[in-house]
Structure formats: structure tokens, C-alpha cells
Amino acid sequence: MKAYLFLALAIGFELFGTSMLKASGGFTKLLPSIGVIIGFSAAFYLLSLSLQQIPLGIAYAIWSGVGTAATALIGFLVWKEKLSLNTVVGVLLIIAGVIVLNLRTIKS
């Protein structure tokens, strides 16, 4: 269970790093640029800890699925980006894929 906590924290730091990447203005603003480095460094470290117990395919599917969905939501809520029908359908398909991969692991 601790591995999934590390994965959840890794996703949180990745979302922070991605948000700071948007705020950095192409690395022209110092504090958001530092936030990118801190966010992604912590994210990859925590992901590496989670991989000690979670299979790579499952961890990466969860990481990318949750990260993609949450990033789209953050873009909409924080950065006032528009969500198209294609974006919503694509995110739902990614989430469905993550669920299917996890169901396969539970049955194995």
C-alpha cells in the first residue's frame, strides 16, 4: 500500500511541475522554473520508489492516465483552457485503459 502512496505523491508532484512549466513562460520566470525542477525531481524519485513494488506497466499507466486527466482539468480550471469533446473523450478512453490494465493485474 505504501507503494501506491508514493505513486500518488509522484503524480501530485508531476502535476505541480507541469503547472509550473506553464507558469514559467518558457523558463523566463525564475520561481516557476525552480518549481519545475523541484516538481519533476520529486516526481521521478517517488515514482522510482513506487516501482519497487508496483509493476512498471501498471505504475506508468496509472501515472500517465491520472496525470493526463488531472492536467486537462487543471488546464481548464486554472489556465482557462477550453475542453473540446475530443479532449474529454480522449481522457475518458485513457482512464478506461488504466482501469482495464488494473483489472488484468487483479485477476493474475
Short mmCIF file of C-alpha atoms in Angstrom, two decimals, residues 4-73:
data_model
loop_
_atom_site.label_atom_id
_atom_site.label_comp_id
_atom_site.label_asym_id
_atom_site.label_seq_id
_atom_site.Cartn_x
_atom_site.Cartn_y
_atom_site.Cartn_z
CA TYR A 4 0.62 3.43 -4.05
CA LEU A 5 1.13 6.35 -1.67
CA PHE A 6 4.48 7.02 -3.34
CA LEU A 7 2.76 6.82 -6.74
CA ALA A 8 0.04 9.24 -5.67
CA LEU A 9 2.64 11.68 -4.36
CA ALA A 10 4.64 11.28 -7.58
CA ILE A 11 1.54 12.19 -9.59
CA GLY A 12 0.93 15.21 -7.36
CA PHE A 13 4.48 16.48 -7.84
CA GLU A 14 4.28 15.83 -11.58
CA LEU A 15 1.09 17.91 -11.74
CA PHE A 16 2.82 20.66 -9.77
CA GLY A 17 5.84 20.53 -12.09
CA THR A 18 3.65 20.65 -15.17
CA SER A 19 1.69 23.61 -13.82
CA MET A 20 4.94 25.41 -13.03
CA LEU A 21 6.13 24.62 -16.56
CA LYS A 22 3.14 26.53 -17.91
CA ALA A 23 3.74 29.36 -15.42
CA SER A 24 7.47 29.58 -16.23
CA GLY A 25 6.82 31.21 -19.59
CA GLY A 26 9.40 29.07 -21.36
CA PHE A 27 11.77 29.19 -18.38
CA THR A 28 11.84 33.01 -18.43
CA LYS A 29 10.47 33.32 -14.85
CA LEU A 30 12.81 32.17 -12.08
CA LEU A 31 10.48 30.90 -9.33
CA PRO A 32 8.19 28.84 -11.58
CA SER A 33 11.31 27.46 -13.32
CA ILE A 34 12.68 26.32 -9.95
CA GLY A 35 9.25 24.81 -9.26
CA VAL A 36 9.57 22.75 -12.46
CA ILE A 37 12.89 21.30 -11.35
CA ILE A 38 11.66 20.55 -7.83
CA GLY A 39 8.34 19.12 -9.03
CA PHE A 40 9.77 16.77 -11.64
CA SER A 41 12.74 15.72 -9.49
CA ALA A 42 10.45 14.76 -6.61
CA ALA A 43 8.00 13.10 -9.01
CA PHE A 44 10.61 10.83 -10.59
CA TYR A 45 12.17 9.97 -7.24
CA LEU A 46 8.79 8.99 -5.78
CA LEU A 47 7.89 7.08 -8.95
CA SER A 48 11.12 5.12 -8.61
CA LEU A 49 10.18 4.20 -5.03
CA SER A 50 6.74 3.03 -6.14
CA LEU A 51 8.32 0.82 -8.82
CA GLN A 52 9.94 -1.30 -6.13
CA GLN A 53 6.54 -2.95 -5.59
CA ILE A 54 4.25 -1.93 -8.45
CA PRO A 55 4.88 -3.42 -11.92
CA LEU A 56 6.20 -0.83 -14.38
CA GLY A 57 3.29 -1.16 -16.83
CA ILE A 58 0.69 -0.66 -14.13
CA ALA A 59 2.50 2.21 -12.41
CA TYR A 60 3.09 4.02 -15.68
CA ALA A 61 -0.50 3.50 -16.82
CA ILE A 62 -1.80 5.00 -13.58
CA TRP A 63 0.80 7.79 -13.67
CA SER A 64 0.02 8.79 -17.23
CA GLY A 65 -3.75 8.26 -17.02
CA VAL A 66 -4.32 10.19 -13.83
CA GLY A 67 -1.71 12.76 -14.84
CA THR A 68 -3.34 13.36 -18.23
CA ALA A 69 -6.84 13.63 -16.82
CA ALA A 70 -5.79 15.90 -13.96
CA THR A 71 -3.64 18.07 -16.23
CA ALA A 72 -6.58 18.59 -18.58
CA LEU A 73 -8.73 19.55 -15.60
#
